mmCIF file of C-alpha atoms in Angstrom:
data_model
loop_
_atom_site.group_PDB
_atom_site.id
_atom_site.type_symbol
_atom_site.label_atom_id
_atom_site.label_comp_id
_atom_site.label_asym_id
_atom_site.label_seq_id
_atom_site.Cartn_x
_atom_site.Cartn_y
_atom_site.Cartn_z
ATOM 1 C CA MET A 1 97.115 123.844 119.069
ATOM 2 C CA THR A 2 95.039 125.641 115.987
ATOM 3 C CA PHE A 3 95.792 125.207 112.832
ATOM 4 C CA ARG A 4 96.207 128.199 110.575
ATOM 5 C CA GLY A 5 97.865 126.909 107.634
ATOM 6 C CA TRP A 6 101.287 127.130 106.260
ATOM 7 C CA PRO A 7 102.816 130.511 106.189
ATOM 8 C CA ALA A 8 104.063 131.862 102.949
ATOM 9 C CA SER A 9 107.440 131.783 104.128
ATOM 10 C CA VAL A 10 107.269 127.947 103.170
ATOM 11 C CA LEU A 11 107.469 128.450 99.887
ATOM 12 C CA ASP A 12 110.644 130.641 100.315
ATOM 13 C CA PHE A 13 112.479 128.129 102.481
ATOM 14 C CA TYR A 14 111.861 125.619 99.951
ATOM 15 C CA GLU A 15 112.907 127.860 96.876
ATOM 16 C CA GLY A 16 116.082 128.646 99.035
ATOM 17 C CA LEU A 17 116.582 124.865 99.759
ATOM 18 C CA GLU A 18 116.613 124.179 96.101
ATOM 19 C CA ALA A 19 119.344 126.747 95.452
ATOM 20 C CA ASP A 20 121.710 125.705 98.562
ATOM 21 C CA ASN A 21 120.772 121.973 99.653
ATOM 22 C CA SER A 22 123.479 122.387 102.327
ATOM 23 C CA ARG A 23 123.838 121.850 106.141
ATOM 24 C CA ASP A 24 124.927 125.502 106.499
ATOM 25 C CA TYR A 25 121.622 126.560 104.812
ATOM 26 C CA TRP A 26 119.464 124.087 106.559
ATOM 27 C CA LEU A 27 121.218 125.138 110.247
ATOM 28 C CA ALA A 28 120.648 128.806 109.556
ATOM 29 C CA HIS A 29 116.721 128.118 108.648
ATOM 30 C CA LYS A 30 116.181 125.483 111.019
ATOM 31 C CA GLN A 31 113.789 127.864 113.036
ATOM 32 C CA THR A 32 111.728 128.323 109.650
ATOM 33 C CA TYR A 33 111.134 124.787 109.431
ATOM 34 C CA ASP A 34 110.465 124.033 113.069
ATOM 35 C CA ASP A 35 108.170 127.061 112.964
ATOM 36 C CA ASP A 36 106.458 127.112 109.629
ATOM 37 C CA VAL A 37 106.482 123.742 108.469
ATOM 38 C CA LYS A 38 106.755 121.255 111.065
ATOM 39 C CA ALA A 39 104.571 122.958 113.405
ATOM 40 C CA PRO A 40 101.725 123.494 111.242
ATOM 41 C CA PHE A 41 101.912 119.906 109.740
ATOM 42 C CA LEU A 42 101.435 118.718 113.717
ATOM 43 C CA GLU A 43 98.715 120.982 114.055
ATOM 44 C CA PHE A 44 96.838 119.647 110.917
ATOM 45 C CA GLY A 45 97.443 116.061 111.848
ATOM 46 C CA ALA A 46 95.643 116.971 115.108
ATOM 47 C CA LEU A 47 92.732 118.398 113.307
ATOM 48 C CA VAL A 48 92.320 115.383 111.144
ATOM 49 C CA ALA A 49 93.256 112.347 113.226
ATOM 50 C CA LYS A 50 89.680 111.416 114.201
ATOM 51 C CA GLU A 51 88.474 111.246 110.739
ATOM 52 C CA PHE A 52 91.301 109.887 108.746
ATOM 53 C CA GLY A 53 94.201 108.721 111.156
ATOM 54 C CA SER A 54 97.319 110.094 113.100
ATOM 55 C CA MET A 55 99.642 111.515 110.423
ATOM 56 C CA ARG A 56 103.446 110.856 110.305
ATOM 57 C CA LEU A 57 105.423 113.803 109.167
ATOM 58 C CA PHE A 58 108.629 112.208 107.136
ATOM 59 C CA ARG A 59 111.941 112.750 107.874
ATOM 60 C CA PRO A 60 113.579 116.198 106.247
ATOM 61 C CA ASN A 61 116.610 114.214 105.567
ATOM 62 C CA ARG A 62 117.172 112.403 102.369
ATOM 63 C CA ASP A 63 118.396 108.861 102.185
ATOM 64 C CA ILE A 64 121.460 109.049 100.323
ATOM 65 C CA ARG A 65 123.363 105.852 100.893
ATOM 66 C CA PHE A 66 122.699 104.288 97.594
ATOM 67 C CA SER A 67 121.955 107.547 95.518
ATOM 68 C CA LYS A 68 124.256 109.618 93.122
ATOM 69 C CA ASP A 69 122.441 112.725 94.167
ATOM 70 C CA LYS A 70 124.260 113.396 97.635
ATOM 71 C CA SER A 71 121.868 116.404 98.609
ATOM 72 C CA PRO A 72 121.185 115.792 102.312
ATOM 73 C CA TYR A 73 117.622 117.582 102.578
ATOM 74 C CA LYS A 74 114.329 116.713 100.750
ATOM 75 C CA THR A 75 113.259 119.744 99.218
ATOM 76 C CA GLN A 76 109.581 119.190 100.446
ATOM 77 C CA ALA A 77 107.737 118.319 103.331
ATOM 78 C CA ALA A 78 105.426 115.398 103.481
ATOM 79 C CA ALA A 79 103.331 113.778 105.996
ATOM 80 C CA ALA A 80 100.803 110.462 105.615
ATOM 81 C CA THR A 81 98.396 108.437 107.669
ATOM 82 C CA GLU A 82 96.880 105.067 106.851
ATOM 83 C CA GLY A 83 93.150 104.454 107.335
ATOM 84 C CA PRO A 84 92.082 101.557 109.210
ATOM 85 C CA LYS A 85 91.286 99.404 106.168
ATOM 86 C CA GLY A 86 94.446 100.374 104.159
ATOM 87 C CA THR A 87 93.944 103.683 102.533
ATOM 88 C CA THR A 88 96.851 105.991 102.871
ATOM 89 C CA TYR A 89 96.297 109.772 102.855
ATOM 90 C CA TYR A 90 99.119 111.981 101.805
ATOM 91 C CA VAL A 91 99.771 115.766 101.471
ATOM 92 C CA SER A 92 102.957 117.579 100.702
ATOM 93 C CA ILE A 93 103.935 121.114 100.398
ATOM 94 C CA SER A 94 106.997 122.591 98.468
ATOM 95 C CA SER A 95 108.133 125.684 96.440
ATOM 96 C CA GLU A 96 106.061 124.564 93.709
ATOM 97 C CA GLY A 97 102.619 124.326 95.861
ATOM 98 C CA MET A 98 101.056 121.730 97.393
ATOM 99 C CA TYR A 99 100.031 118.114 96.639
ATOM 100 C CA VAL A 100 96.991 116.038 98.008
ATOM 101 C CA GLY A 101 96.593 112.452 97.528
ATOM 102 C CA SER A 102 95.079 109.205 98.664
ATOM 103 C CA GLY A 103 95.081 105.667 97.609
ATOM 104 C CA TYR A 104 97.656 102.696 97.689
ATOM 105 C CA TYR A 105 100.547 104.186 95.832
ATOM 106 C CA HIS A 106 102.588 101.112 95.595
ATOM 107 C CA TYR A 107 101.115 97.332 96.074
ATOM 108 C CA ALA A 108 102.780 94.573 97.502
ATOM 109 C CA SER A 109 102.829 91.485 95.537
ATOM 110 C CA ASP A 110 99.780 90.059 97.359
ATOM 111 C CA GLN A 111 98.059 93.408 96.820
ATOM 112 C CA LEU A 112 98.702 93.723 93.246
ATOM 113 C CA GLU A 113 97.401 90.132 92.580
ATOM 114 C CA ARG A 114 93.903 91.049 94.460
ATOM 115 C CA TYR A 115 93.732 94.329 92.626
ATOM 116 C CA ARG A 116 94.418 92.678 89.228
ATOM 117 C CA THR A 117 91.805 89.857 90.075
ATOM 118 C CA ALA A 118 89.059 92.427 91.059
ATOM 119 C CA VAL A 119 89.825 95.079 87.992
ATOM 120 C CA ALA A 120 89.594 92.077 85.506
ATOM 121 C CA ALA A 121 86.318 90.673 87.177
ATOM 122 C CA ASN A 122 83.030 91.873 85.345
ATOM 123 C CA ARG A 123 81.413 92.080 88.933
ATOM 124 C CA THR A 124 83.682 94.338 90.259
ATOM 125 C CA GLY A 125 86.214 96.015 87.537
ATOM 126 C CA PRO A 126 83.531 98.367 85.846
ATOM 127 C CA ARG A 127 82.680 100.203 89.125
ATOM 128 C CA LEU A 128 86.125 101.264 89.497
ATOM 129 C CA ALA A 129 86.495 102.417 85.833
ATOM 130 C CA ALA A 130 83.445 104.515 86.326
ATOM 131 C CA GLU A 131 84.762 106.154 89.486
ATOM 132 C CA VAL A 132 88.032 106.557 87.726
ATOM 133 C CA ALA A 133 86.517 108.421 84.739
ATOM 134 C CA ALA A 134 84.243 110.356 87.062
ATOM 135 C CA LEU A 135 87.388 111.569 88.941
ATOM 136 C CA ARG A 136 89.208 112.534 85.949
ATOM 137 C CA LYS A 137 86.311 114.623 84.748
ATOM 138 C CA LYS A 138 86.593 116.587 87.911
ATOM 139 C CA LYS A 139 90.442 116.996 87.072
ATOM 140 C CA TYR A 140 91.758 114.572 89.752
ATOM 141 C CA GLU A 141 94.797 113.014 88.711
ATOM 142 C CA VAL A 142 95.171 108.873 88.536
ATOM 143 C CA ILE A 143 98.433 107.719 89.205
ATOM 144 C CA ALA A 144 100.669 104.731 90.431
ATOM 145 C CA HIS A 145 104.014 103.964 91.521
ATOM 146 C CA ASP A 146 104.570 102.049 88.432
ATOM 147 C CA SER A 147 102.766 100.764 85.254
ATOM 148 C CA LEU A 148 103.744 98.191 83.015
ATOM 149 C CA LYS A 149 103.948 98.812 79.345
ATOM 150 C CA ARG A 150 101.838 95.473 78.189
ATOM 151 C CA VAL A 151 98.529 94.021 80.139
ATOM 152 C CA PRO A 152 100.245 91.580 82.617
ATOM 153 C CA ARG A 153 100.483 88.019 81.587
ATOM 154 C CA GLY A 154 97.346 85.807 81.721
ATOM 155 C CA TYR A 155 95.124 89.028 80.974
ATOM 156 C CA ASP A 156 93.493 89.637 77.597
ATOM 157 C CA ALA A 157 95.499 92.355 75.814
ATOM 158 C CA GLU A 158 92.248 93.576 74.737
ATOM 159 C CA HIS A 159 90.762 93.966 77.906
ATOM 160 C CA PRO A 160 88.370 96.841 78.307
ATOM 161 C CA ARG A 161 90.008 97.938 81.491
ATOM 162 C CA ALA A 162 93.658 97.224 80.264
ATOM 163 C CA GLU A 163 94.835 100.436 81.404
ATOM 164 C CA LEU A 164 94.089 99.810 84.895
ATOM 165 C CA LEU A 165 95.468 96.318 84.865
ATOM 166 C CA LYS A 166 98.850 97.724 83.973
ATOM 167 C CA GLN A 167 99.013 99.826 87.014
ATOM 168 C CA LYS A 168 101.315 98.279 89.872
ATOM 169 C CA GLY A 169 99.481 101.079 92.640
ATOM 170 C CA PHE A 170 96.592 103.408 92.725
ATOM 171 C CA ALA A 171 96.380 106.770 94.177
ATOM 172 C CA THR A 172 94.130 109.827 93.177
ATOM 173 C CA GLY A 173 94.994 113.038 94.166
ATOM 174 C CA ARG A 174 95.377 117.181 92.795
ATOM 175 C CA GLN A 175 98.466 119.577 92.565
ATOM 176 C CA PHE A 176 97.856 123.075 93.725
ATOM 177 C CA ALA A 177 99.959 125.947 92.550
ATOM 178 C CA PRO A 178 100.966 128.183 95.583
ATOM 179 C CA ALA A 179 97.685 130.209 96.527
ATOM 180 C CA LYS A 180 96.559 132.211 99.307
ATOM 181 C CA TRP A 181 94.379 130.002 100.830
ATOM 182 C CA MET A 182 97.216 127.484 101.810
ATOM 183 C CA HIS A 183 98.470 130.267 104.257
ATOM 184 C CA THR A 184 95.215 130.076 106.041
ATOM 185 C CA ALA A 185 92.998 127.585 108.226
ATOM 186 C CA ALA A 186 90.894 127.159 104.731
ATOM 187 C CA ALA A 187 93.817 124.806 103.619
ATOM 188 C CA ALA A 188 92.558 121.842 105.878
ATOM 189 C CA ASP A 189 89.178 122.268 104.101
ATOM 190 C CA ARG A 190 90.864 121.929 100.621
ATOM 191 C CA ILE A 191 92.843 119.243 101.723
ATOM 192 C CA ARG A 192 89.984 116.850 103.117
ATOM 193 C CA GLU A 193 87.925 117.886 100.120
ATOM 194 C CA VAL A 194 90.548 116.113 97.966
ATOM 195 C CA TRP A 195 90.701 113.196 100.267
ATOM 196 C CA ARG A 196 86.781 112.787 100.364
ATOM 197 C CA ALA A 197 86.260 113.285 96.859
ATOM 198 C CA ALA A 198 87.980 109.682 96.254
ATOM 199 C CA ALA A 199 86.161 108.198 99.189
ATOM 200 C CA THR A 200 84.358 105.564 96.677
ATOM 201 C CA VAL A 201 87.683 104.622 94.956
ATOM 202 C CA ASN A 202 89.021 104.283 98.286
ATOM 203 C CA ARG A 203 86.481 102.024 99.596
ATOM 204 C CA TRP A 204 86.474 99.879 96.662
ATOM 205 C CA LEU A 205 90.413 99.660 97.390
ATOM 206 C CA ASP A 206 90.010 98.815 100.711
ATOM 207 C CA THR A 207 87.398 95.937 99.957
ATOM 208 C CA HIS A 208 89.180 94.507 96.830
ATOM 209 C CA VAL A 209 92.921 95.161 97.716
ATOM 210 C CA GLY A 210 93.115 95.802 101.476
ATOM 211 C CA PRO A 211 95.956 96.135 103.765
#
């Protein structure tokens, strides 16, 4: 398999699915999904497996059991892999373009405790803060699944890394608007560039948070 990017038809496919999120639309365009969405993800996964691990393509169906929104299909396709020490690498594509990110998006309780301890410590916390500042300067996003409004109990409200302490997860990434490179083999280089840019932060997370 040779990765050549995601065809431009992917953007049209998801734009159409947003307008008509129905089984009829899905079945009428199933071949587009298989050929232009799923196949490139599998090809890309094979390309990056040695460096980042085997990628898993998420199911296109939404879990609607406990949702008021009964739309059956996701309006984006996404795949992720977890590195050997815990970092997750993620890429998604939709009508709005592509998002590429990595990190620990949502901490389990034990991970959250280790993260806060390391952020608060003067020996380890300043390094993460410096790396976050450097990434933001390069226009990378730093996000979390959820954040507290206040510094967690037991920590100084005026702590110099208060904003980091509030986070209940940690991921860095970049959103790309639709562009021609997404439809070429150069897409793999762009994705890996984002993942590699966060290497220092991810090593910090792997060391101080872990799986």
